mmCIF file of C-alpha atoms in Angstrom:
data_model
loop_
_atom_site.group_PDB
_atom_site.id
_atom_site.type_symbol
_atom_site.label_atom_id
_atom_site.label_comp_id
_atom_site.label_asym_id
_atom_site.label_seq_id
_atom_site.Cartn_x
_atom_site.Cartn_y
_atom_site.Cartn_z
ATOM 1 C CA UNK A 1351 -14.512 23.994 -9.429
ATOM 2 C CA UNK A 1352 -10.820 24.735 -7.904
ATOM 3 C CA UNK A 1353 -10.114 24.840 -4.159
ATOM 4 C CA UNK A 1354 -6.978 24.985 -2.774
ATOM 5 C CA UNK A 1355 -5.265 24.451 0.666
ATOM 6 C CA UNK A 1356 -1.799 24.275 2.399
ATOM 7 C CA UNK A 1357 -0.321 23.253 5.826
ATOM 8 C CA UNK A 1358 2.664 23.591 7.472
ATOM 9 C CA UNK A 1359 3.577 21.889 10.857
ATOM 10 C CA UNK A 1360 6.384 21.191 12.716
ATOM 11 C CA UNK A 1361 7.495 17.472 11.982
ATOM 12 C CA UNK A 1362 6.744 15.552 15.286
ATOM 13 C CA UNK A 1363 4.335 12.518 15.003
ATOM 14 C CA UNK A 1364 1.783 13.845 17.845
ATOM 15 C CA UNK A 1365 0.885 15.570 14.444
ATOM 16 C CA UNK A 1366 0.645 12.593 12.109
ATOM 17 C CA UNK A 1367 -2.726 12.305 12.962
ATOM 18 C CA UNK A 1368 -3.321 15.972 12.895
ATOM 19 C CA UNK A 1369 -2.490 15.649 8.904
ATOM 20 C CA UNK A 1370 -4.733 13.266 8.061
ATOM 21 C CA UNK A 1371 -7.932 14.677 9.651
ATOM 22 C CA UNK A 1372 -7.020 17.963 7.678
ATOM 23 C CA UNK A 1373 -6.775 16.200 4.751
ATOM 24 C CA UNK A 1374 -9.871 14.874 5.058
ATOM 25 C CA UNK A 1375 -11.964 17.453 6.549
ATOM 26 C CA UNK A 1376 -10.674 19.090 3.603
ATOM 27 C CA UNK A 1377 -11.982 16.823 0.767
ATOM 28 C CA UNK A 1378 -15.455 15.647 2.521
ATOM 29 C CA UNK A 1379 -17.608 18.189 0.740
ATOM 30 C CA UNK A 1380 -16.983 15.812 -2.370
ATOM 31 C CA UNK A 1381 -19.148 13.203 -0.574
ATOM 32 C CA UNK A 1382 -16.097 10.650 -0.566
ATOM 33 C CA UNK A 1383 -17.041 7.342 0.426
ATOM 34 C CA UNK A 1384 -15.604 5.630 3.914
ATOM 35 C CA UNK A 1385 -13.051 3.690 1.512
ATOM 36 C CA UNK A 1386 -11.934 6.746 -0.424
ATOM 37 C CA UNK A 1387 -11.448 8.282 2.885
ATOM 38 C CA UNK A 1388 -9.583 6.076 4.264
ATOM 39 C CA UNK A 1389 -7.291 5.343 1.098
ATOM 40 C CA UNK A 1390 -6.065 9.079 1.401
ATOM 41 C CA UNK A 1391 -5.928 9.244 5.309
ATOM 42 C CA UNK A 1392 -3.363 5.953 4.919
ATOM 43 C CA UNK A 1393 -1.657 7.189 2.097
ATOM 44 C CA UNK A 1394 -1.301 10.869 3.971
ATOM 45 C CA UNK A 1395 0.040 9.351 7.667
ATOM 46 C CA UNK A 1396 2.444 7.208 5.462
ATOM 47 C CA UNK A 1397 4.303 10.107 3.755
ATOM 48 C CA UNK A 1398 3.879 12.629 6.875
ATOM 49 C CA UNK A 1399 4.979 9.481 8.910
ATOM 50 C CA UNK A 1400 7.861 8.897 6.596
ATOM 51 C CA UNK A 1401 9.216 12.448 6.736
ATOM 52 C CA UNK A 1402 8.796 12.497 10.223
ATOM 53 C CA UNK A 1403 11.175 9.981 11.101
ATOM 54 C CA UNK A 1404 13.320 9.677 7.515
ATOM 55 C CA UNK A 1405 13.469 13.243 6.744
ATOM 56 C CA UNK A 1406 14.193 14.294 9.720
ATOM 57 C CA UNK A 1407 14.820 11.512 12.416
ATOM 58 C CA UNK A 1408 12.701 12.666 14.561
ATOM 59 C CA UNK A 1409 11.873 9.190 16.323
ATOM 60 C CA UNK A 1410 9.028 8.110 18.368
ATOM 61 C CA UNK A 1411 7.597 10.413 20.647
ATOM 62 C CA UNK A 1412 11.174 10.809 22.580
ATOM 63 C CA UNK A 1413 11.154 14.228 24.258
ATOM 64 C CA UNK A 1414 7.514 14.873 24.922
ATOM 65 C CA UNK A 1415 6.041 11.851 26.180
ATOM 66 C CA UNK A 1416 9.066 11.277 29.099
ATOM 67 C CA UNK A 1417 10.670 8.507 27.435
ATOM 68 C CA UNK A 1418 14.020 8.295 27.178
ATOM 69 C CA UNK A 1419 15.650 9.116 23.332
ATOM 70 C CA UNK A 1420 17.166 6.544 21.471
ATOM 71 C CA UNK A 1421 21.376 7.396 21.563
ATOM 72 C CA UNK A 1422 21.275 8.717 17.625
ATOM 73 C CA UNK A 1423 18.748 11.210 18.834
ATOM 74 C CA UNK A 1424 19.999 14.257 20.939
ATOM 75 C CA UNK A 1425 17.599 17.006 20.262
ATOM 76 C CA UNK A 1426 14.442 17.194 18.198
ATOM 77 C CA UNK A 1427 15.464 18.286 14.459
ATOM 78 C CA UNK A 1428 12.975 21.860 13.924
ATOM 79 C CA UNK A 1429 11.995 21.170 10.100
ATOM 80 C CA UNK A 1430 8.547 21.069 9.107
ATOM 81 C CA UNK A 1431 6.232 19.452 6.607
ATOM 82 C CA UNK A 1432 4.071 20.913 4.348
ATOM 83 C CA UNK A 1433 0.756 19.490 2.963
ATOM 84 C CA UNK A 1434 -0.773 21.228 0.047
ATOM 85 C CA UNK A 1435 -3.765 19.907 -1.995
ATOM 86 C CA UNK A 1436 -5.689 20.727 -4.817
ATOM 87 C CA UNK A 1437 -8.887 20.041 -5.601
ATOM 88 C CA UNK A 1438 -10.036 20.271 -9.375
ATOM 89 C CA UNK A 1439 -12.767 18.570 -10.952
ATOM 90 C CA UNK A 1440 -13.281 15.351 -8.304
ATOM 91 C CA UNK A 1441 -9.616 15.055 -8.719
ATOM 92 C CA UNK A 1442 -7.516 15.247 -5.264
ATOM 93 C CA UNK A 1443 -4.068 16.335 -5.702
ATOM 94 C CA UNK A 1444 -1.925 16.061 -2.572
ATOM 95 C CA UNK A 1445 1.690 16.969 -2.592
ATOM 96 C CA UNK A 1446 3.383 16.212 1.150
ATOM 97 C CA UNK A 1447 7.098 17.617 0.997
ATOM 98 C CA UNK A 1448 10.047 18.211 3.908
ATOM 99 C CA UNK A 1449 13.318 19.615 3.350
ATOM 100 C CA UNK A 1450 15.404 16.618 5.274
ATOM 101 C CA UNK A 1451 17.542 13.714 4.588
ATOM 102 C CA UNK A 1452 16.641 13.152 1.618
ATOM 103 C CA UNK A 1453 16.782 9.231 -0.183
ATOM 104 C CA UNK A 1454 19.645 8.032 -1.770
ATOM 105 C CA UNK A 1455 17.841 5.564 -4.181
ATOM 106 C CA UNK A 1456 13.907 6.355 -4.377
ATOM 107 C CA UNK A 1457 13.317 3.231 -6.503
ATOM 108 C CA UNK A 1458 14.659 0.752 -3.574
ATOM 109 C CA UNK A 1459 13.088 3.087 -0.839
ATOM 110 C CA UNK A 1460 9.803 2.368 -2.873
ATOM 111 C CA UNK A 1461 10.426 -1.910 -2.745
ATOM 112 C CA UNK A 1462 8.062 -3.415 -0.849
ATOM 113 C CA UNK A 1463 9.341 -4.447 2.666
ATOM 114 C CA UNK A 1464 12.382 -2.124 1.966
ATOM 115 C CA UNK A 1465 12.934 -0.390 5.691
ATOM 116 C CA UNK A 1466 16.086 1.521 6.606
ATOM 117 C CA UNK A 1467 14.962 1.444 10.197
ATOM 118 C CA UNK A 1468 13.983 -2.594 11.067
ATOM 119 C CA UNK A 1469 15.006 -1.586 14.208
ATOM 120 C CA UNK A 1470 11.896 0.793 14.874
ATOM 121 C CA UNK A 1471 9.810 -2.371 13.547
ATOM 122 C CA UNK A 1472 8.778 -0.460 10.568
ATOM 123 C CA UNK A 1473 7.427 -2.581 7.993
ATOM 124 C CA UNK A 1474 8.748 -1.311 4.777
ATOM 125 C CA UNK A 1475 5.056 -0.420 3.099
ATOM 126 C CA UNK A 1476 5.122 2.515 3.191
ATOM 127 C CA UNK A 1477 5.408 3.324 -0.047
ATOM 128 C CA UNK A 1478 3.640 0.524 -1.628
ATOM 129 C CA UNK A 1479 0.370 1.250 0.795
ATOM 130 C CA UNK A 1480 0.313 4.638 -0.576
ATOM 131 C CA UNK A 1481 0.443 3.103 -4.455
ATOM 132 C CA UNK A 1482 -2.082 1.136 -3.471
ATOM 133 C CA UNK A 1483 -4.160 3.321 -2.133
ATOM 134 C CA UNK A 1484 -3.843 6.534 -4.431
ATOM 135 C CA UNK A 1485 -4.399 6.320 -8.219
ATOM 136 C CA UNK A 1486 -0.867 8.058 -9.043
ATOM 137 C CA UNK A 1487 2.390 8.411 -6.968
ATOM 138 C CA UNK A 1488 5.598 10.405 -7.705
ATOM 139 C CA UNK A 1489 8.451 11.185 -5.331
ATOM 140 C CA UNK A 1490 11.092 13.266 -6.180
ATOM 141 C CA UNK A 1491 14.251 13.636 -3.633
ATOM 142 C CA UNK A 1492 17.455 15.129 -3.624
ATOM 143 C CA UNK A 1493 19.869 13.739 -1.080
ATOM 144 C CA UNK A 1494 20.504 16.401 1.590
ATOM 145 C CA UNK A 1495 17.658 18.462 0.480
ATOM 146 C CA UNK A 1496 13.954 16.870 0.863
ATOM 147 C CA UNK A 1497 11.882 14.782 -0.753
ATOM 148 C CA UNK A 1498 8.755 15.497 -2.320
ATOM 149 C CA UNK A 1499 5.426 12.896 -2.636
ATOM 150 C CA UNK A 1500 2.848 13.732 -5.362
ATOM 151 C CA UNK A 1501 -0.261 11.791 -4.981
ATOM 152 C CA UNK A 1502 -3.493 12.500 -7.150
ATOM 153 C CA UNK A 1503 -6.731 10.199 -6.303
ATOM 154 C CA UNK A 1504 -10.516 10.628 -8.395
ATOM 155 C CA UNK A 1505 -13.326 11.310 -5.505
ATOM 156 C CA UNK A 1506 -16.442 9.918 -5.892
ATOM 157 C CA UNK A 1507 -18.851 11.212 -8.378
ATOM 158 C CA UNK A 1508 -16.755 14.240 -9.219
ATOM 159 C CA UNK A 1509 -18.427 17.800 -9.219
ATOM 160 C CA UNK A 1510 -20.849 18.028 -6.878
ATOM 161 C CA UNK A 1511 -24.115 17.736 -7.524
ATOM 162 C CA UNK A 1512 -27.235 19.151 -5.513
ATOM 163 C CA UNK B 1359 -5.366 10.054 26.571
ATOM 164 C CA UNK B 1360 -2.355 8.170 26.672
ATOM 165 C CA UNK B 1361 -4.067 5.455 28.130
ATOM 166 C CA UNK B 1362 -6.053 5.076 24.929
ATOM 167 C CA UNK B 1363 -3.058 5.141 22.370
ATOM 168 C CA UNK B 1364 -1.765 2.417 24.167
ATOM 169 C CA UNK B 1365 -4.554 -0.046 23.912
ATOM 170 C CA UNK B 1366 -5.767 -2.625 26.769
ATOM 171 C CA UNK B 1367 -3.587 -5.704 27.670
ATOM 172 C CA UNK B 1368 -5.103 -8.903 29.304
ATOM 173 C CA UNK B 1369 -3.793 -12.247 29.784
ATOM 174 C CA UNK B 1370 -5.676 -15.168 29.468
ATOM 175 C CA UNK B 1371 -4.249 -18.395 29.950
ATOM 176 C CA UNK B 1372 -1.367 -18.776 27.688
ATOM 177 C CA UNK B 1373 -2.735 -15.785 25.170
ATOM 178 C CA UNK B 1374 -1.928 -12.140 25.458
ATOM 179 C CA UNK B 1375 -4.953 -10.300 24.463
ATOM 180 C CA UNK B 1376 -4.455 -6.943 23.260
ATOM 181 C CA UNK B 1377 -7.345 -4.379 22.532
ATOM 182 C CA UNK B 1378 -6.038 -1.875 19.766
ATOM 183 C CA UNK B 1379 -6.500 1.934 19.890
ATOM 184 C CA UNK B 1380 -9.080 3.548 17.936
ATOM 185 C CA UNK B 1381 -6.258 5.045 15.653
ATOM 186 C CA UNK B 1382 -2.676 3.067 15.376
ATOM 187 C CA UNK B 1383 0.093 5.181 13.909
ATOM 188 C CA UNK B 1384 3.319 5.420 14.501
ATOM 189 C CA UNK B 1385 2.976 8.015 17.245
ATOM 190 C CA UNK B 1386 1.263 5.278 19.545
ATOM 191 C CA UNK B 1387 2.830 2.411 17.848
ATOM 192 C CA UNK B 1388 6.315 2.463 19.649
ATOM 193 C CA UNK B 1389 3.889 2.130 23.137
ATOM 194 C CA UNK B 1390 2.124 -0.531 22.272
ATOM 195 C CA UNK B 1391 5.295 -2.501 21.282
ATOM 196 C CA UNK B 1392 6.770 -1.891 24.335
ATOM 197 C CA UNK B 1393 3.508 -2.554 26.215
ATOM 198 C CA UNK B 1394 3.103 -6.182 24.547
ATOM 199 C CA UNK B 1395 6.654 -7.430 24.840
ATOM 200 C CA UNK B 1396 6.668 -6.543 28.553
ATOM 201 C CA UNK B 1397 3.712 -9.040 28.843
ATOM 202 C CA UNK B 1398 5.338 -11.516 26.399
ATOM 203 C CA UNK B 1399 8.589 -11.555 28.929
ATOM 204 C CA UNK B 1400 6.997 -11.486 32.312
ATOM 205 C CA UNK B 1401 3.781 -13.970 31.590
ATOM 206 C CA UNK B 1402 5.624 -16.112 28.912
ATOM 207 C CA UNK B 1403 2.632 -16.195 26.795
ATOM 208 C CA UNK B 1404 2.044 -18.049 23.608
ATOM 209 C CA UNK B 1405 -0.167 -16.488 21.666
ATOM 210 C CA UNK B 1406 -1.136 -12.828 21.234
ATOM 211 C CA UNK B 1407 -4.891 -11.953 19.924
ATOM 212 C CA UNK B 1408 -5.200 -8.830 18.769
ATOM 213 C CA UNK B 1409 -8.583 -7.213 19.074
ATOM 214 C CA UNK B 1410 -9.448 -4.069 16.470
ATOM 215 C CA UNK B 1411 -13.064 -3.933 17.869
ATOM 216 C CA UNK B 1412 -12.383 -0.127 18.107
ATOM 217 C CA UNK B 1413 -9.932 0.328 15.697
ATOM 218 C CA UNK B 1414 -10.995 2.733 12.679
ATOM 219 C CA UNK B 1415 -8.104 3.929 11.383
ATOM 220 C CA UNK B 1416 -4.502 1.880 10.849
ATOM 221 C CA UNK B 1417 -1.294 2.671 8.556
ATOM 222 C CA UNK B 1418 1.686 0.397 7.950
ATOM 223 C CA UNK B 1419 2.719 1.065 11.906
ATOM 224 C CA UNK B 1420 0.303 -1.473 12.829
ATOM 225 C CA UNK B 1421 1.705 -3.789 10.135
ATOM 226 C CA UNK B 1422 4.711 -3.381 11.785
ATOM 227 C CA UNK B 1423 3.389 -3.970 15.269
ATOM 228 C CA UNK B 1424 2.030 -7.393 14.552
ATOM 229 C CA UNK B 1425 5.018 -8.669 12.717
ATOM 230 C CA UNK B 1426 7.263 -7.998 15.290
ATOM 231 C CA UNK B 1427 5.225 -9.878 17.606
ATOM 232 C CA UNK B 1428 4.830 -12.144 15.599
ATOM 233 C CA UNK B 1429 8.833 -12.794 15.173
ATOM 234 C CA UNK B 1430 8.866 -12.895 18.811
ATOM 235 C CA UNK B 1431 6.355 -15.993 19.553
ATOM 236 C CA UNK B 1432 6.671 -17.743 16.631
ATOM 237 C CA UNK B 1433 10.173 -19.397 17.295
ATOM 238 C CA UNK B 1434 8.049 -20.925 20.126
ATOM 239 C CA UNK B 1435 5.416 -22.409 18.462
ATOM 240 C CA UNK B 1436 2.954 -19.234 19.358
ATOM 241 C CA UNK B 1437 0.512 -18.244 17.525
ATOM 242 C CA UNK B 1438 -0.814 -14.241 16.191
ATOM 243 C CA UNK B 1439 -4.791 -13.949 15.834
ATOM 244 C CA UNK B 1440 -6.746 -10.748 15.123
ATOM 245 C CA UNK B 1441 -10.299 -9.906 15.005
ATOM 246 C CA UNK B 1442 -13.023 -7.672 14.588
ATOM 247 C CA UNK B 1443 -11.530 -6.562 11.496
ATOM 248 C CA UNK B 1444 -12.967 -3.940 9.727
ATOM 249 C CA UNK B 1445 -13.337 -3.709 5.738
ATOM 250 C CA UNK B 1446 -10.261 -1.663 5.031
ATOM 251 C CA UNK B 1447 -8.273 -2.992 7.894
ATOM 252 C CA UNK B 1448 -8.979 -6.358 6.283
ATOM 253 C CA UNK B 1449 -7.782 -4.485 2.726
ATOM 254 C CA UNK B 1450 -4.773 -3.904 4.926
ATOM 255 C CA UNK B 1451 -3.967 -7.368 6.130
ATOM 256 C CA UNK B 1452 -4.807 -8.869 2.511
ATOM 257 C CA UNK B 1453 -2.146 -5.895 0.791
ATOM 258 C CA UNK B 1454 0.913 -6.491 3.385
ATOM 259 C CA UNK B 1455 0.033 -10.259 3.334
ATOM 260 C CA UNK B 1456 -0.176 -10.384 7.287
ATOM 261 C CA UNK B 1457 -3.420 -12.947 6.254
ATOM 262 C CA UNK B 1458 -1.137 -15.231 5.777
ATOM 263 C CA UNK B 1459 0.769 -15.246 8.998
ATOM 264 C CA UNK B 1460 -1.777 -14.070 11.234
ATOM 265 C CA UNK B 1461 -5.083 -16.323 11.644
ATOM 266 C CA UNK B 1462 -8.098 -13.789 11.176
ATOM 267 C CA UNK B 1463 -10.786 -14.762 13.406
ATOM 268 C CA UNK B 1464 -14.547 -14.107 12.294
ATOM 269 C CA UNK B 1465 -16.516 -13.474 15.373
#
Protein backbone atom coordinates (compact mmCIF):
# COMPACT_ATOMS: atom_id res chain seq x y z
CA UNK A 1 0.00 0.00 0.00
CA UNK A 2 1.46 3.57 -1.27
CA UNK A 3 -0.34 6.88 -0.65
CA UNK A 4 1.01 9.97 -1.26
CA UNK A 5 0.34 13.69 -0.37
CA UNK A 6 1.84 17.26 -0.68
CA UNK A 7 1.18 20.80 0.73
CA UNK A 8 2.20 24.00 0.04
CA UNK A 9 1.40 27.13 2.21
CA UNK A 10 2.53 30.36 2.59
CA UNK A 11 5.07 30.46 5.61
CA UNK A 12 3.21 32.45 8.40
CA UNK A 13 2.73 30.62 11.79
CA UNK A 14 -1.28 31.14 11.89
CA UNK A 15 -0.47 28.00 9.68
CA UNK A 16 1.82 26.02 11.97
CA UNK A 17 -1.01 24.47 13.31
CA UNK A 18 -2.68 24.09 10.01
CA UNK A 19 0.44 21.60 9.14
CA UNK A 20 0.18 19.46 11.74
CA UNK A 21 -3.56 18.61 11.63
CA UNK A 22 -2.87 17.76 7.84
CA UNK A 23 -0.30 15.67 8.72
CA UNK A 24 -2.24 13.86 10.83
CA UNK A 25 -5.54 13.68 9.32
CA UNK A 26 -3.41 12.31 6.74
CA UNK A 27 -1.84 9.27 8.52
CA UNK A 28 -4.97 8.32 10.93
CA UNK A 29 -6.32 5.61 8.68
CA UNK A 30 -3.16 3.61 9.99
CA UNK A 31 -4.88 3.52 13.42
CA UNK A 32 -1.80 5.47 15.03
CA UNK A 33 -1.92 5.55 18.61
CA UNK A 34 -2.40 9.11 20.68
CA UNK A 35 1.56 8.91 21.26
CA UNK A 36 2.46 8.22 17.65
CA UNK A 37 0.27 11.08 16.89
CA UNK A 38 1.54 13.30 18.80
CA UNK A 39 5.35 12.37 18.14
CA UNK A 40 4.73 13.46 14.40
CA UNK A 41 2.41 16.52 15.15
CA UNK A 42 5.63 17.84 17.48
CA UNK A 43 8.12 16.83 15.21
CA UNK A 44 5.95 18.55 12.12
CA UNK A 45 5.21 22.20 14.09
CA UNK A 46 9.01 22.05 14.95
CA UNK A 47 10.36 22.02 11.35
CA UNK A 48 7.28 24.15 9.85
CA UNK A 49 7.94 26.36 13.00
CA UNK A 50 11.61 26.47 12.25
CA UNK A 51 11.24 27.51 8.61
CA UNK A 52 8.82 29.89 9.51
CA UNK A 53 10.87 32.06 11.47
CA UNK A 54 14.68 30.73 10.34
CA UNK A 55 14.00 30.30 6.78
CA UNK A 56 12.35 33.05 6.33
CA UNK A 57 12.14 35.46 9.42
CA UNK A 58 8.93 35.73 9.40
CA UNK A 59 8.49 36.47 13.29
CA UNK A 60 5.60 36.15 15.52
CA UNK A 61 2.39 36.99 14.28
CA UNK A 62 3.64 40.79 13.46
CA UNK A 63 1.41 42.11 10.67
CA UNK A 64 -1.82 40.26 11.16
CA UNK A 65 -2.57 40.20 14.67
CA UNK A 66 -1.98 44.38 15.13
CA UNK A 67 1.15 44.11 16.91
CA UNK A 68 3.78 46.09 16.19
CA UNK A 69 6.98 44.24 14.08
CA UNK A 70 10.09 43.77 15.65
CA UNK A 71 12.74 46.60 13.79
CA UNK A 72 14.59 43.56 11.63
CA UNK A 73 11.18 42.88 10.24
CA UNK A 74 9.73 45.34 7.57
CA UNK A 75 7.45 43.31 5.45
CA UNK A 76 6.38 39.70 5.59
CA UNK A 77 8.99 37.54 3.40
CA UNK A 78 6.28 35.58 0.57
CA UNK A 79 8.13 32.02 0.54
CA UNK A 80 6.30 29.03 1.28
CA UNK A 81 6.73 25.59 2.79
CA UNK A 82 6.03 22.50 1.43
CA UNK A 83 5.00 19.27 3.28
CA UNK A 84 5.06 16.09 1.35
CA UNK A 85 4.62 12.57 2.86
CA UNK A 86 4.67 9.19 1.90
CA UNK A 87 3.09 6.50 3.18
CA UNK A 88 4.48 2.89 2.35
CA UNK A 89 4.07 -0.11 4.26
CA UNK A 90 3.24 1.51 8.05
CA UNK A 91 6.21 3.57 7.28
CA UNK A 92 5.56 7.57 7.40
CA UNK A 93 7.90 9.49 5.39
CA UNK A 94 7.64 13.26 5.85
CA UNK A 95 9.91 15.61 4.06
CA UNK A 96 9.13 19.54 5.24
CA UNK A 97 11.38 21.87 2.93
CA UNK A 98 11.52 26.01 2.32
CA UNK A 99 13.70 27.73 0.04
CA UNK A 100 15.08 30.50 2.77
CA UNK A 101 18.05 31.32 4.77
CA UNK A 102 19.40 28.47 4.82
CA UNK A 103 21.97 27.13 8.02
CA UNK A 104 25.39 27.77 8.02
CA UNK A 105 26.43 24.72 10.21
CA UNK A 106 23.46 22.03 10.44
CA UNK A 107 25.42 19.98 13.00
CA UNK A 108 25.48 23.03 15.68
CA UNK A 109 21.88 24.12 14.56
CA UNK A 110 21.02 20.43 15.58
CA UNK A 111 22.89 20.86 19.46
CA UNK A 112 20.58 20.74 21.93
CA UNK A 113 19.73 24.22 23.42
CA UNK A 114 21.51 25.71 20.29
CA UNK A 115 19.04 28.92 19.42
CA UNK A 116 20.07 31.70 17.05
CA UNK A 117 17.12 33.69 18.27
CA UNK A 118 17.32 33.65 22.51
CA UNK A 119 15.80 36.72 22.06
CA UNK A 120 12.33 35.24 20.79
CA UNK A 121 12.76 32.82 23.97
CA UNK A 122 13.15 29.92 21.73
CA UNK A 123 14.49 27.05 23.44
CA UNK A 124 16.93 25.49 21.14
CA UNK A 125 14.99 21.83 20.85
CA UNK A 126 13.95 21.99 18.11
CA UNK A 127 15.83 19.73 16.50
CA UNK A 128 16.51 17.33 19.19
CA UNK A 129 12.45 17.06 19.93
CA UNK A 130 12.04 16.04 16.45
CA UNK A 131 15.02 13.15 16.92
CA UNK A 132 13.31 12.22 19.64
CA UNK A 133 10.25 11.92 18.45
CA UNK A 134 10.74 10.44 14.81
CA UNK A 135 12.71 7.20 14.24
CA UNK A 136 15.12 8.90 11.51
CA UNK A 137 16.07 12.60 10.84
CA UNK A 138 18.11 14.16 7.98
CA UNK A 139 18.44 17.83 7.09
CA UNK A 140 20.11 18.94 4.25
CA UNK A 141 20.69 22.94 3.71
CA UNK A 142 22.45 25.06 1.49
CA UNK A 143 23.13 28.53 2.79
CA UNK A 144 21.03 31.02 0.78
CA UNK A 145 18.95 28.36 -0.69
CA UNK A 146 16.63 26.21 1.84
CA UNK A 147 16.86 23.60 3.94
CA UNK A 148 15.32 20.39 3.70
CA UNK A 149 14.04 17.94 6.91
CA UNK A 150 13.56 14.21 6.13
CA UNK A 151 11.78 12.44 8.84
CA UNK A 152 10.54 8.70 8.48
CA UNK A 153 8.52 7.20 11.67
CA UNK A 154 6.93 3.16 11.73
CA UNK A 155 2.93 3.54 12.51
CA UNK A 156 1.43 1.19 14.52
CA UNK A 157 0.75 -2.24 13.33
CA UNK A 158 1.70 -1.47 9.76
CA UNK A 159 -0.75 -2.49 6.85
CA UNK A 160 -3.98 -2.29 7.82
CA UNK A 161 -5.82 -4.91 8.78
CA UNK A 162 -9.76 -5.39 8.74
CA UNK B 1 -10.33 33.05 19.37
CA UNK B 2 -7.58 35.05 20.38
CA UNK B 3 -8.73 35.00 23.72
CA UNK B 4 -8.08 31.27 23.81
CA UNK B 5 -4.42 31.28 22.36
CA UNK B 6 -3.62 33.44 25.01
CA UNK B 7 -4.59 31.38 27.98
CA UNK B 8 -6.28 32.72 31.39
CA UNK B 9 -4.19 34.77 33.93
CA UNK B 10 -5.14 34.97 37.70
CA UNK B 11 -3.31 36.13 40.61
CA UNK B 12 -3.44 34.62 43.76
CA UNK B 13 -1.58 35.86 46.53
CA UNK B 14 1.98 36.01 45.60
CA UNK B 15 1.48 33.26 42.54
CA UNK B 16 0.60 34.06 38.99
CA UNK B 17 -1.61 31.37 37.81
CA UNK B 18 -1.71 30.84 34.25
CA UNK B 19 -4.23 28.45 32.41
CA UNK B 20 -2.51 27.24 29.07
CA UNK B 21 -4.25 27.10 25.65
CA UNK B 22 -5.48 23.96 24.33
CA UNK B 23 -2.61 24.09 21.66
CA UNK B 24 0.81 26.18 22.52
CA UNK B 25 2.94 26.90 19.48
CA UNK B 26 4.80 29.45 18.57
CA UNK B 27 1.99 31.36 16.89
CA UNK B 28 0.33 31.94 20.45
CA UNK B 29 3.49 31.63 22.32
CA UNK B 30 4.87 35.26 21.81
CA UNK B 31 1.14 36.33 23.58
CA UNK B 32 1.34 34.48 26.32
CA UNK B 33 4.90 35.75 27.11
CA UNK B 34 3.89 39.04 26.90
CA UNK B 35 0.66 38.34 28.81
CA UNK B 36 2.65 36.74 31.91
CA UNK B 37 5.45 39.26 32.23
CA UNK B 38 2.90 42.10 32.29
CA UNK B 39 1.49 40.35 35.46
CA UNK B 40 5.00 39.51 36.77
CA UNK B 41 5.81 43.55 36.58
CA UNK B 42 2.60 45.08 37.74
CA UNK B 43 1.61 42.40 40.72
CA UNK B 44 5.30 41.53 41.61
CA UNK B 45 4.47 37.98 41.94
CA UNK B 46 6.63 35.14 43.06
CA UNK B 47 5.68 32.26 41.70
CA UNK B 48 3.96 31.36 38.42
CA UNK B 49 1.76 27.94 38.25
CA UNK B 50 1.14 26.91 35.12
CA UNK B 51 -2.03 24.97 34.55
CA UNK B 52 -2.18 22.48 31.21
CA UNK B 53 -5.66 21.19 32.34
CA UNK B 54 -6.65 21.88 28.66
CA UNK B 55 -3.60 21.66 27.03
CA UNK B 56 -3.38 18.71 24.32
CA UNK B 57 -0.95 19.63 22.15
CA UNK B 58 2.66 21.53 23.01
CA UNK B 59 6.07 21.89 20.90
CA UNK B 60 9.36 23.33 22.12
CA UNK B 61 7.47 27.02 22.18
CA UNK B 62 6.08 26.11 25.40
CA UNK B 63 9.53 24.93 26.56
CA UNK B 64 10.53 28.15 25.80
CA UNK B 65 7.69 29.92 27.53
CA UNK B 66 8.35 28.44 30.91
CA UNK B 67 12.05 28.97 30.90
CA UNK B 68 11.86 32.39 30.31
CA UNK B 69 9.66 32.79 33.15
CA UNK B 70 11.39 30.97 34.89
CA UNK B 71 14.74 33.24 34.37
CA UNK B 72 12.60 36.03 35.33
CA UNK B 73 11.44 34.90 39.05
CA UNK B 74 14.05 32.86 39.91
CA UNK B 75 16.73 35.61 40.72
CA UNK B 76 14.04 36.36 43.37
CA UNK B 77 13.69 33.35 45.04
CA UNK B 78 10.27 32.49 42.91
CA UNK B 79 9.28 29.52 42.17
CA UNK B 80 7.74 27.72 38.44
CA UNK B 81 5.01 24.86 39.10
CA UNK B 82 2.91 23.10 36.44
CA UNK B 83 0.15 20.72 36.53
CA UNK B 84 -2.33 18.67 35.04
CA UNK B 85 0.22 17.31 32.87
CA UNK B 86 -0.66 15.08 30.36
CA UNK B 87 1.40 11.81 29.28
CA UNK B 88 3.31 13.31 26.41
CA UNK B 89 3.47 16.75 27.83
CA UNK B 90 5.12 15.01 30.77
CA UNK B 91 7.47 13.12 27.86
CA UNK B 92 8.09 16.76 27.07
CA UNK B 93 9.15 18.14 30.40
CA UNK B 94 11.27 14.82 31.15
CA UNK B 95 13.16 15.30 27.27
CA UNK B 96 13.99 19.25 27.66
CA UNK B 97 14.72 18.57 31.40
CA UNK B 98 12.22 21.44 32.53
CA UNK B 99 11.43 18.50 35.51
CA UNK B 100 14.15 19.58 36.95
CA UNK B 101 13.57 23.27 37.25
CA UNK B 102 9.98 23.33 37.34
CA UNK B 103 8.17 21.45 40.39
CA UNK B 104 5.40 19.18 38.68
CA UNK B 105 2.47 19.10 40.82
CA UNK B 106 0.23 15.82 40.90
CA UNK B 107 -3.26 16.89 41.56
Amino acid sequence: MKNEMEIIFDAVSDNESFARVAVAAFITHLNPTVEEMADIKTAVSEAVTNSIIHGYGNLQGCGRTGRACPPEQKEIHPGKVRISCRLENGILHIEIADTGRGIEDVEKAMEPLYTTRPDLERSGMGFAFMEAFMDDLEVESTPGEGTTVRMVKKIGIGEWIA
Amino acid sequence: MEQIRVGDFKVIDNCLMIRLPEEIDHHGAGLICENADKYLIRDEVQNVIFDFEKTRFMDSSGIGIIMGRYRKISCFGGRVYAIHLDRQIERIFQLSGLNKIVEVLES
